[in-house]
């Protein structure tokens, strides 16, 4: 555990990061608990263990900034501002879901909070964040594009095509690689002959964060976004994190040599330890936060359960 | 930037002003960019000295013309991302075949984005693409593939055959809040016709009767429509020639009404035969007007194989107005033309 961590982070920011990571963690845990009852008829790619990346990056994004996600959506979407009840209702297939029951777990949207949609084909949304950045540059509007993807997406041509174009035009885009080390059940050693950061570095300045340490992500994402907003062109942020769960579904990762130590690698424990040691928060605040989020999740599930299913009339052209 | 004020039932003008098909498209792009600052053009070689065969030469707003690397797939995603961020991109491809490099983005992203999110966001994206053929261009530079794209929900497929249609349909495409595939045929680029000077739109899903007749309905889009028109005029055929203008949406009522009058149908489609536009029109007409048909609906298409390169093979592979006229005459006399029958190259 990184007990020697030093950071100039303020209490407000630290508590925000903790609250979002807990929201993602506890929501994911609840989904995992309910999933076997088949109330959610949609494949779920949970973010347990990876919460630091979502919270650390999104703390620096405003509602005007446009974030394009892949299939592992819940964490970054919640951190970007997607209301929890709209996520749960979407998972439950209800009309009150963020995508009005047409998207499911992998296709979340929240226009108001700068989430113009997410995609389940690995890699493709890298180009969309780049396109949003092109729009920002062409119109002079003060927003950035954010392309969010996993380590396996760096094997897709669209990754190179997008970075190349962004670098050529110095677009205001942040490429976030949430590297959990697995392409489904294939380890990175089997799917990537390249070193991800080294490849990206041929196109733009890069930084490499500890994706299990939210303060590391927060610091480096902040620096990258300050450069982008200053008109210095695209930046690449590599966040090495750990996927505690299977690629899809409610079960824990059972792959051999997954290198996960839940005591050592937990981003929430790390931040709580830091906040306590730095005197920014007390242990009783942590338990109160946990309880408050549980109530929030209860309410979101009630909302989803009591929302209507869509009418099949909607399918008529 | 309201586009709706240009909606009208413009009749094709007479003696107003003559432009080539290429000039009509260039003028439409230029006027669209001048009228609406959200419109920009992007694509491989979009900004080079050749100006996409002249269709983008000397545009007023050069700063909104963006040349790209050979990265069609990502660039389609870039155009989509820009469309989702308030702009109205026109993504241009020099050859239709290049669209296949971008199939993931076109089919999985562009076409699906509105449906996946119940239209909370719109995708005002025009994908221009030019169909080529001839001079040994061969199997990878001569495809049309409008039937393939029309099969995908979420894509409109537009195929203008005249300068007047090209300009009016282009404005309709730019005005549309959803994705439009705008397919131009390179062999139409030098054709001339009367074109209004201002902005006007032609509605999608409204066919154009190019030739009036009572004994056979021929449905043909794009270059095939022009070849059929020449066949009808030069050979004095009693053919009702319908140019659908848009593959999707399809003006089925106009086609069905014509078949109810002529009681025969031929679809001439410069695309592959299997499951294509010709098959779709034949199926739809059979469903809607079976009792009115005196003969099985028939199709003429490319042979079911890739395009050859050598001159003699090309001349056998592709239709000509004379061969089309012979086929139409066969049908008018009660005969049948198997798919691709007018071609000397057999289907393997």
XYZ file of C-alpha atoms in Angstrom:
665
model
C 0.000 0.000 0.000
C 1.310 3.375 -0.938
C 1.266 4.886 2.543
C 4.051 7.298 1.713
C 1.909 8.989 -0.903
C 2.162 12.717 -0.875
C -0.361 14.897 -2.613
C -1.540 18.453 -2.425
C -5.096 17.369 -3.072
C -7.761 19.310 -1.231
C -10.362 17.724 1.020
C -13.209 18.464 -1.413
C -11.464 16.764 -4.277
C -10.372 13.840 -2.130
C -13.880 13.252 -0.843
C -15.314 13.575 -4.363
C -12.930 10.908 -5.604
C -13.787 8.657 -2.681
C -17.513 9.165 -3.137
C -17.372 8.358 -6.877
C -15.169 5.324 -6.407
C -17.460 4.024 -3.682
C -20.486 4.707 -5.896
C -18.938 2.675 -8.686
C -17.767 -0.104 -6.358
C -20.982 -0.503 -4.405
C -23.169 -0.199 -7.483
C -21.095 -2.877 -9.215
C -21.316 -5.112 -6.165
C -25.083 -4.708 -6.067
C -25.357 -5.481 -9.770
C -23.255 -8.600 -9.214
C -25.538 -9.648 -6.368
C -28.772 -9.112 -8.316
C -27.537 -10.298 -11.695
C -28.144 -14.032 -11.149
C -31.856 -13.286 -10.605
C -32.110 -12.203 -14.271
C -33.650 -8.827 -13.517
C -31.024 -7.284 -15.797
C -31.209 -8.861 -19.245
C -28.016 -7.318 -20.578
C -24.326 -8.254 -20.447
C -22.541 -6.369 -17.655
C -18.842 -5.525 -17.670
C -18.149 -4.498 -14.113
C -15.488 -2.033 -12.990
C -14.611 -3.418 -9.546
C -10.927 -2.791 -8.915
C -10.727 -0.223 -11.732
C -12.589 2.631 -10.008
C -9.544 4.883 -9.691
C -9.242 5.450 -13.429
C -12.824 6.615 -13.845
C -12.828 8.887 -10.819
C -9.328 10.283 -11.304
C -9.909 11.344 -14.898
C -13.509 12.518 -14.603
C -12.742 14.852 -11.699
C -11.088 17.067 -14.321
C -13.908 16.933 -16.862
C -16.851 19.268 -17.112
C -20.270 18.612 -18.571
C -19.209 20.278 -21.827
C -16.329 17.849 -22.345
C -17.338 14.918 -24.519
C -16.453 11.443 -23.301
C -16.756 8.414 -25.573
C -16.676 5.035 -23.876
C -16.329 1.408 -24.861
C -18.200 -1.554 -23.429
C -17.021 -1.269 -19.796
C -19.143 1.787 -19.238
C -20.613 1.958 -15.756
C -17.652 3.421 -13.870
C -16.666 6.290 -16.136
C -20.314 7.050 -16.952
C -21.209 7.410 -13.276
C -18.127 9.512 -12.643
C -18.935 11.749 -15.617
C -22.319 12.480 -14.086
C -24.786 9.894 -15.357
C -27.475 9.700 -12.654
C -27.445 6.317 -10.929
C -31.172 5.750 -11.334
C -30.891 6.200 -15.104
C -28.117 3.596 -15.220
C -30.089 1.111 -13.164
C -33.267 1.657 -15.165
C -31.313 1.047 -18.373
C -29.912 -2.191 -16.977
C -33.456 -3.179 -16.024
C -34.623 -2.423 -19.578
C -37.029 0.331 -18.561
C -38.137 3.434 -20.449
C -36.624 5.646 -17.760
C -33.160 4.302 -18.541
C -30.575 6.684 -19.923
C -30.970 5.139 -23.388
C -34.729 4.641 -23.034
C -34.229 0.833 -22.975
C -32.663 0.788 -26.440
C -29.041 0.687 -25.299
C -28.497 -1.736 -22.449
C -25.369 -1.917 -20.340
C -22.907 -1.230 -23.162
C -24.660 1.738 -24.765
C -25.053 4.477 -22.190
C -25.732 8.098 -22.995
C -26.211 11.303 -21.067
C -26.098 14.311 -23.336
C -26.515 16.747 -20.463
C -23.348 15.454 -18.810
C -21.180 15.205 -21.920
C -21.640 11.514 -22.599
C -22.802 11.408 -26.248
C -22.949 7.613 -26.350
C -20.799 4.539 -25.904
C -20.002 1.603 -28.112
C -19.508 -2.122 -27.703
C -17.174 -2.699 -30.651
C -13.707 -2.529 -29.132
C -11.656 0.418 -30.365
C -14.096 2.329 -32.540
C -15.049 4.986 -30.043
C -11.413 6.147 -29.986
C -12.224 7.878 -33.266
C -15.347 9.542 -31.894
C -13.540 11.399 -29.133
C -11.080 12.527 -31.791
C -13.967 13.793 -33.917
C -15.430 15.698 -30.978
C -12.037 17.337 -30.552
C -12.031 18.275 -34.226
C -15.401 19.962 -33.713
C -14.051 21.838 -30.702
C -11.046 23.021 -32.674
C -13.063 24.027 -35.749
C -15.661 25.973 -33.787
C -13.346 27.371 -31.127
C -15.547 26.035 -28.362
C -13.799 25.340 -25.062
C -14.357 21.625 -24.678
C -12.144 18.588 -25.087
C -12.806 15.159 -26.497
C -11.952 12.113 -24.432
C -11.459 8.704 -26.024
C -11.653 5.923 -23.434
C -10.557 2.383 -24.211
C -8.832 -0.693 -22.836
C -5.461 -2.267 -23.498
C -6.803 -4.658 -26.127
C -8.146 -1.744 -28.195
C -4.546 -0.761 -28.898
C -4.436 -3.740 -31.274
C -7.079 -2.186 -33.504
C -6.137 -0.027 -36.469
C -8.505 2.701 -35.380
C -6.182 3.355 -32.420
C -3.286 4.313 -34.709
C -5.493 6.087 -37.220
C -7.025 8.259 -34.510
C -3.769 9.101 -32.723
C -2.133 9.947 -36.033
C -4.923 12.305 -37.059
C -5.101 13.902 -33.614
C -1.351 14.497 -33.625
C -1.295 15.860 -37.193
C -3.983 18.412 -36.348
C -3.017 18.994 -32.704
C -6.543 18.223 -31.595
C -7.741 18.826 -28.033
C -8.276 15.168 -27.181
C -7.251 12.981 -24.269
C -6.683 9.315 -25.008
C -7.266 7.289 -21.855
C -6.098 3.696 -21.936
C -7.684 1.865 -19.011
C -5.283 -1.053 -19.092
C -6.574 -3.927 -16.977
C -4.182 -6.353 -18.604
C -6.766 -8.619 -20.165
C -8.596 -8.959 -23.450
C -11.438 -11.074 -22.114
C -9.326 -14.033 -20.922
C -6.262 -13.310 -23.055
C -3.381 -11.698 -21.145
C -1.701 -8.617 -22.520
C 1.466 -10.644 -23.118
C -0.499 -12.678 -25.641
C -2.388 -9.844 -27.337
C 0.157 -7.032 -27.604
C 3.708 -7.379 -28.884
C 4.072 -3.647 -28.411
C 4.503 -1.517 -25.310
C 1.385 0.645 -25.260
C 2.905 3.859 -23.938
C 5.896 3.597 -26.279
C 3.617 3.343 -29.277
C 1.526 6.309 -28.203
C 4.683 8.304 -27.505
C 5.469 8.310 -31.209
C 2.391 10.471 -31.707
C 2.092 12.638 -28.576
C 3.325 13.209 -25.044
C 2.293 10.392 -22.722
C 2.040 9.755 -19.038
C 1.622 6.520 -17.165
C -0.465 6.414 -14.007
C -0.960 3.738 -11.409
C -4.532 2.851 -12.221
C -5.100 1.416 -8.773
C -4.153 4.729 -7.162
C -6.676 7.459 -7.753
C -4.284 10.220 -6.728
C -1.807 9.092 -9.380
C -4.537 9.135 -12.014
C -5.908 12.425 -10.715
C -2.526 14.148 -10.840
C -1.518 12.923 -14.284
C -4.963 13.387 -15.846
C -5.012 16.913 -14.486
C -1.637 17.711 -15.995
C -2.573 16.173 -19.333
C -5.861 18.050 -19.533
C -4.235 21.344 -18.593
C -1.880 20.919 -21.556
C -4.732 20.002 -23.886
C -6.831 22.955 -22.775
C -3.822 25.221 -23.268
C -3.850 24.272 -26.948
C -0.799 22.032 -26.823
C -2.414 19.182 -28.716
C -3.429 15.658 -27.756
C -2.197 13.708 -24.748
C -2.129 10.026 -23.929
C -2.768 8.756 -20.417
C -1.956 5.127 -19.716
C -3.550 3.790 -16.530
C -2.478 0.313 -15.505
C -5.176 -1.117 -13.323
C -6.583 -4.459 -12.218
C -9.807 -6.150 -13.201
C -11.093 -8.007 -10.170
C -13.999 -9.478 -12.065
C -14.437 -11.709 -15.062
C -14.576 -9.898 -18.387
C -18.358 -10.047 -18.238
C -20.848 -11.039 -15.595
C -21.108 -11.044 -11.814
C -18.252 -13.370 -10.897
C -14.754 -12.680 -9.640
C -11.811 -13.057 -11.989
C -10.642 -16.661 -11.799
C -7.744 -16.400 -14.209
C -4.434 -17.833 -12.976
C -1.608 -15.392 -12.268
C -3.947 -12.429 -12.299
C -1.708 -10.657 -9.821
C -4.585 -9.272 -7.795
C -4.161 -8.677 -4.085
C -7.388 -7.076 -2.931
C -5.810 -5.703 0.216
C -2.859 -4.186 -1.572
C -4.543 -3.090 -4.816
C -7.823 -1.595 -3.631
C -8.051 2.016 -4.821
C -10.653 2.840 -2.183
C -8.568 1.536 0.716
C -5.569 3.401 -0.636
C -7.395 6.697 -0.786
C -9.033 6.251 2.598
C -5.649 5.529 4.147
C -4.182 8.606 2.532
C -7.046 10.892 3.534
C -6.922 9.655 7.130
C -3.159 9.956 7.392
C -3.173 13.411 5.838
C -5.881 14.487 8.272
C -8.293 15.299 5.440
C -11.037 12.946 6.601
C -11.985 10.675 9.491
C -12.780 6.970 9.521
C -16.364 7.614 10.617
C -16.909 9.684 7.483
C -15.968 6.688 5.382
C -18.552 4.426 6.988
C -21.186 7.152 6.764
C -20.429 7.565 3.062
C -20.735 3.838 2.485
C -24.126 3.772 4.191
C -25.355 6.810 2.281
C -24.434 5.240 -1.051
C -26.189 2.000 -0.126
C -29.378 4.020 0.389
C -28.823 5.767 -2.927
C -28.518 2.388 -4.648
C -31.646 1.112 -2.903
C -33.545 4.111 -4.227
C -32.151 3.691 -7.744
C -33.209 0.057 -7.842
C -36.664 0.934 -6.576
C -36.863 3.523 -9.331
C -35.828 0.954 -11.932
C -38.139 -1.751 -10.642
C -41.137 0.529 -10.625
C -40.454 2.083 -14.035
C -42.376 0.770 -17.034
C -41.016 -1.528 -19.688
C -41.188 0.004 -23.163
C -44.150 -0.700 -25.363
C -43.336 -2.914 -28.315
C -45.246 -0.363 -30.399
C -41.957 1.541 -30.381
C -40.523 -0.985 -32.829
C -43.041 -0.060 -35.513
C -41.504 2.171 -38.122
C -29.371 27.898 -40.306
C -32.832 26.642 -41.180
C -32.802 24.406 -44.198
C -36.535 23.893 -44.359
C -37.110 27.226 -46.108
C -35.626 25.700 -49.242
C -38.196 22.918 -49.401
C -40.310 23.145 -52.480
C -41.643 21.042 -55.284
C -39.141 22.277 -57.778
C -39.795 21.183 -61.288
C -36.732 20.608 -63.384
C -36.082 24.001 -64.977
C -36.009 24.572 -68.682
C -33.272 26.700 -70.207
C -32.392 28.284 -66.887
C -28.717 27.445 -66.868
C -26.740 24.396 -67.861
C -24.195 22.727 -65.595
C -22.416 19.424 -65.637
C -23.269 16.866 -62.984
C -19.863 17.606 -61.436
C -20.449 21.377 -61.453
C -23.887 20.916 -59.919
C -22.400 18.952 -57.031
C -19.573 21.446 -56.588
C -22.049 24.306 -56.495
C -24.235 22.465 -54.013
C -21.286 21.824 -51.685
C -20.127 25.422 -51.949
C -23.568 26.870 -51.312
C -24.214 24.491 -48.420
C -20.947 25.517 -46.767
C -21.686 29.200 -47.328
C -25.218 28.900 -46.006
C -24.425 26.850 -42.930
C -21.092 27.254 -41.086
C -21.650 23.868 -39.427
C -21.104 22.146 -42.778
C -17.546 20.997 -43.441
C -15.908 18.545 -45.812
C -13.466 15.860 -44.810
C -11.855 12.980 -46.610
C -8.856 11.451 -48.278
C -7.568 13.912 -50.919
C -10.457 16.263 -50.126
C -8.141 19.258 -50.117
C -5.711 18.454 -52.904
C -5.315 20.189 -56.273
C -7.546 17.670 -58.047
C -10.536 18.669 -55.931
C -12.151 15.221 -55.925
C -12.519 15.025 -59.723
C -13.396 18.727 -59.717
C -16.386 18.356 -57.444
C -14.639 20.339 -54.694
C -12.452 22.716 -56.682
C -12.169 26.336 -55.587
C -14.598 26.162 -52.705
C -15.249 29.435 -50.910
C -14.520 28.083 -47.444
C -11.250 26.226 -47.887
C -10.698 26.383 -44.142
C -13.541 23.905 -43.742
C -12.074 21.344 -46.124
C -9.964 18.803 -44.261
C -7.756 16.296 -46.006
C -7.118 13.085 -44.119
C -4.604 10.241 -44.135
C -5.675 6.898 -45.631
C -7.622 6.019 -42.503
C -11.176 5.666 -43.743
C -12.419 3.744 -40.733
C -11.218 6.160 -38.054
C -12.046 9.167 -40.209
C -15.642 7.969 -40.410
C -15.603 7.841 -36.614
C -14.076 11.314 -36.538
C -16.877 12.576 -38.770
C -19.413 10.894 -36.489
C -17.817 12.428 -33.393
C -17.955 15.839 -35.042
C -21.584 15.289 -36.049
C -22.377 14.446 -32.428
C -20.658 17.675 -31.396
C -22.764 20.107 -33.390
C -21.260 20.012 -36.882
C -22.639 18.657 -40.173
C -19.782 16.787 -41.856
C -19.639 15.750 -45.485
C -17.199 12.846 -45.662
C -16.023 12.188 -49.201
C -14.531 9.016 -50.723
C -13.013 8.915 -54.194
C -14.226 5.391 -54.763
C -17.149 3.472 -53.390
C -14.890 0.500 -52.741
C -13.066 2.502 -50.064
C -16.224 2.576 -47.973
C -15.639 -1.076 -47.249
C -12.564 -0.129 -45.210
C -14.911 1.871 -42.997
C -17.657 -0.723 -42.657
C -17.271 -1.014 -38.873
C -17.824 2.684 -38.410
C -20.525 2.999 -41.084
C -22.566 -0.031 -40.061
C -21.864 -0.425 -36.337
C -21.576 3.227 -35.425
C -22.993 5.749 -37.896
C -26.037 3.695 -38.834
C -26.777 2.501 -35.301
C -26.047 5.538 -33.139
C -29.521 7.068 -33.280
C -31.306 3.765 -32.685
C -29.063 2.760 -29.772
C -29.974 5.886 -27.867
C -33.573 6.344 -28.999
C -32.676 9.409 -31.040
C -31.562 11.491 -28.086
C -28.706 12.500 -30.342
C -28.841 12.903 -34.107
C -26.206 12.137 -36.704
C -26.305 14.768 -39.485
C -23.576 13.112 -41.547
C -23.354 12.886 -45.327
C -21.034 10.266 -46.786
C -20.281 11.093 -50.408
C -18.803 8.376 -52.510
C -18.038 8.070 -56.186
C -18.633 4.952 -58.229
C -16.083 4.203 -60.910
C -15.633 1.670 -63.667
C -13.723 1.098 -66.871
C -10.157 1.551 -68.141
C -9.085 -1.591 -66.347
C -10.019 -0.285 -62.935
C -10.888 -3.826 -62.039
C -12.614 -5.498 -59.152
C -11.604 -3.124 -56.348
C -12.291 0.217 -58.036
C -15.572 -0.446 -59.825
C -18.110 -1.562 -57.255
C -21.339 0.218 -56.481
C -22.679 -1.638 -53.417
C -25.737 0.548 -52.852
C -27.750 -2.614 -52.281
C -25.403 -3.665 -49.517
C -25.700 -0.339 -47.717
C -29.450 -0.090 -48.225
C -29.752 -3.356 -46.305
C -28.549 -1.610 -43.127
C -31.188 0.159 -41.015
C -30.206 3.732 -40.264
C -28.687 4.582 -43.636
C -30.420 6.489 -46.387
C -28.976 5.733 -49.817
C -29.198 8.422 -52.491
C -28.162 8.012 -56.143
C -28.702 11.074 -58.318
C -28.640 10.552 -62.074
C -28.929 14.133 -63.385
C -27.248 17.455 -62.530
C -30.587 18.839 -61.322
C -31.196 15.835 -59.080
C -27.630 15.872 -57.805
C -27.863 19.436 -56.546
C -31.342 19.161 -55.057
C -30.703 15.813 -53.408
C -27.384 17.014 -52.001
C -29.114 19.830 -50.145
C -31.692 17.381 -48.868
C -28.830 15.183 -47.626
C -27.055 18.040 -45.845
C -30.343 19.167 -44.351
C -31.121 15.692 -43.023
C -30.440 15.132 -39.317
C -29.628 11.465 -39.965
C -26.884 9.700 -41.951
C -27.112 9.805 -45.733
C -24.977 7.888 -48.194
C -24.736 10.013 -51.331
C -23.480 7.898 -54.232
C -22.346 9.650 -57.389
C -21.367 7.865 -60.575
C -18.124 9.025 -62.137
C -19.520 8.344 -65.601
C -22.248 10.911 -65.017
C -19.803 13.693 -64.123
C -19.675 15.195 -67.621
C -23.405 14.944 -68.323
C -25.101 18.317 -68.593
C -28.504 19.585 -67.601
C -30.435 22.620 -66.450
C -29.800 23.517 -62.816
C -31.296 26.381 -60.780
C -28.787 28.865 -59.405
C -30.107 28.938 -55.856
C -30.540 26.426 -53.056
C -33.401 23.949 -53.468
C -34.142 20.507 -52.123
C -35.613 17.428 -53.711
C -37.386 15.062 -51.324
C -36.044 11.598 -50.609
C -38.349 8.753 -51.571
C -39.787 10.540 -54.584
C -39.003 8.862 -57.896
C -38.665 10.599 -61.242
C -40.303 9.329 -64.433
C -37.661 9.768 -67.115
C -39.617 8.291 -70.012
C -43.312 7.641 -70.425
C -44.610 4.389 -71.815
C -47.341 1.817 -71.384
C -45.942 -1.658 -72.036
C -43.053 -2.176 -69.625
C -41.936 -0.573 -66.377
C -38.173 -0.233 -66.070
C -36.711 0.790 -62.719
C -33.112 1.935 -62.943
C -30.998 4.200 -60.691
C -27.963 6.365 -61.372
C -25.965 5.561 -64.529
C -28.298 2.683 -65.370
C -31.165 5.182 -65.545
C -29.305 7.285 -68.080
C -28.402 4.226 -70.162
C -32.013 3.084 -70.128
C -33.167 6.552 -71.134
C -30.856 6.521 -74.128
C -32.117 3.021 -75.010
C -35.740 4.133 -74.837
C -35.225 7.305 -76.849
C -32.969 5.854 -79.520
C -35.040 2.731 -80.024
C -38.494 4.212 -79.533
C -39.491 1.753 -76.816
C -42.878 1.896 -75.101
C -41.285 1.908 -71.669
C -42.215 3.659 -68.442
C -38.765 4.455 -67.078
C -38.625 5.168 -63.357
C -35.494 6.583 -61.748
C -35.987 5.999 -58.008
C -33.457 8.762 -57.189
C -33.152 7.284 -53.704
C -32.598 3.581 -53.113
C -33.741 4.019 -49.532
C -36.271 5.342 -48.879
C -37.791 3.746 -51.962
C -40.734 5.292 -53.782
C -42.663 2.044 -54.042
C -46.056 3.673 -54.783
C -44.773 5.242 -58.007
C -43.239 1.944 -59.131
C -46.327 -0.081 -58.258
C -48.635 2.382 -60.015
C -46.506 2.092 -63.122
C -46.543 -1.709 -63.012
C -50.314 -1.678 -62.592
C -50.388 0.231 -65.872
C -47.758 -1.706 -67.841
C -48.158 -5.138 -66.193
C -44.441 -5.885 -66.659
C -41.329 -5.020 -64.651
C -37.627 -4.939 -65.404
C -35.054 -3.639 -62.926
C -31.728 -2.548 -64.375
C -29.233 -2.219 -61.561
C -25.469 -1.762 -61.892
C -24.668 -3.786 -58.807
C -24.259 -7.461 -57.976
C -27.443 -9.500 -58.342
C -27.717 -11.591 -55.198
C -30.000 -10.008 -52.615
C -29.555 -6.600 -54.173
C -31.674 -3.598 -55.109
C -33.087 -5.395 -58.145
C -34.155 -8.330 -56.010
C -35.735 -5.979 -53.490
C -37.779 -4.093 -56.085
C -38.945 -7.350 -57.688
C -39.958 -8.718 -54.279
C -41.788 -5.546 -53.260
C -43.671 -5.276 -56.528
C -44.588 -8.949 -56.409
C -45.923 -8.493 -52.872
C -47.849 -5.342 -53.747
C -49.086 -6.009 -57.270
C -48.907 -9.740 -57.954
C -52.282 -9.795 -59.624
C -51.275 -7.035 -62.022
C -48.229 -8.822 -63.387
C -48.507 -10.527 -66.762
C -44.948 -11.862 -66.552
C -42.355 -12.562 -63.849
C -40.426 -9.448 -62.791
C -36.987 -9.475 -64.331
C -33.557 -8.123 -63.491
C -30.430 -7.089 -65.286
C -27.378 -6.595 -63.119
C -23.659 -7.195 -63.104
C -22.646 -10.834 -63.375
C -22.116 -12.443 -59.984
C -18.360 -12.070 -60.063
C -15.749 -9.331 -59.631
C -15.080 -6.873 -62.414
C -12.480 -7.888 -65.002
C -9.775 -5.512 -66.243
C -9.018 -6.144 -69.900
C -10.921 -3.981 -72.378
C -12.777 -6.766 -74.181
C -13.800 -8.332 -70.881
C -14.976 -4.997 -69.487
C -17.021 -4.329 -72.616
C -18.674 -7.690 -72.186
C -19.188 -7.270 -68.429
C -20.864 -3.863 -68.530
C -24.197 -3.022 -70.131
C -24.621 -0.561 -72.965
C -27.768 1.274 -74.053
C -27.935 -0.917 -77.154
C -27.797 -4.147 -75.184
C -30.337 -2.806 -72.721
C -32.616 -1.882 -75.617
C -32.339 -5.412 -76.981
C -33.217 -6.841 -73.578
C -36.202 -4.534 -73.199
C -37.404 -5.476 -76.657
C -37.140 -9.165 -75.757
C -39.335 -8.566 -72.731
C -41.796 -6.440 -74.713
C -42.112 -9.355 -77.130
C -42.941 -11.703 -74.274
C -39.494 -13.163 -73.698
C -37.263 -13.363 -70.641
C -33.773 -12.098 -69.866
C -32.020 -14.003 -67.103
C -30.125 -11.855 -64.632
C -27.025 -10.612 -66.375
C -28.171 -12.234 -69.636
C -27.235 -9.305 -71.798
C -23.666 -9.774 -70.701
C -21.443 -12.063 -72.649
C -19.598 -13.053 -69.477
C -21.380 -15.931 -67.842
C -21.843 -16.302 -64.140
C -19.700 -19.090 -62.796
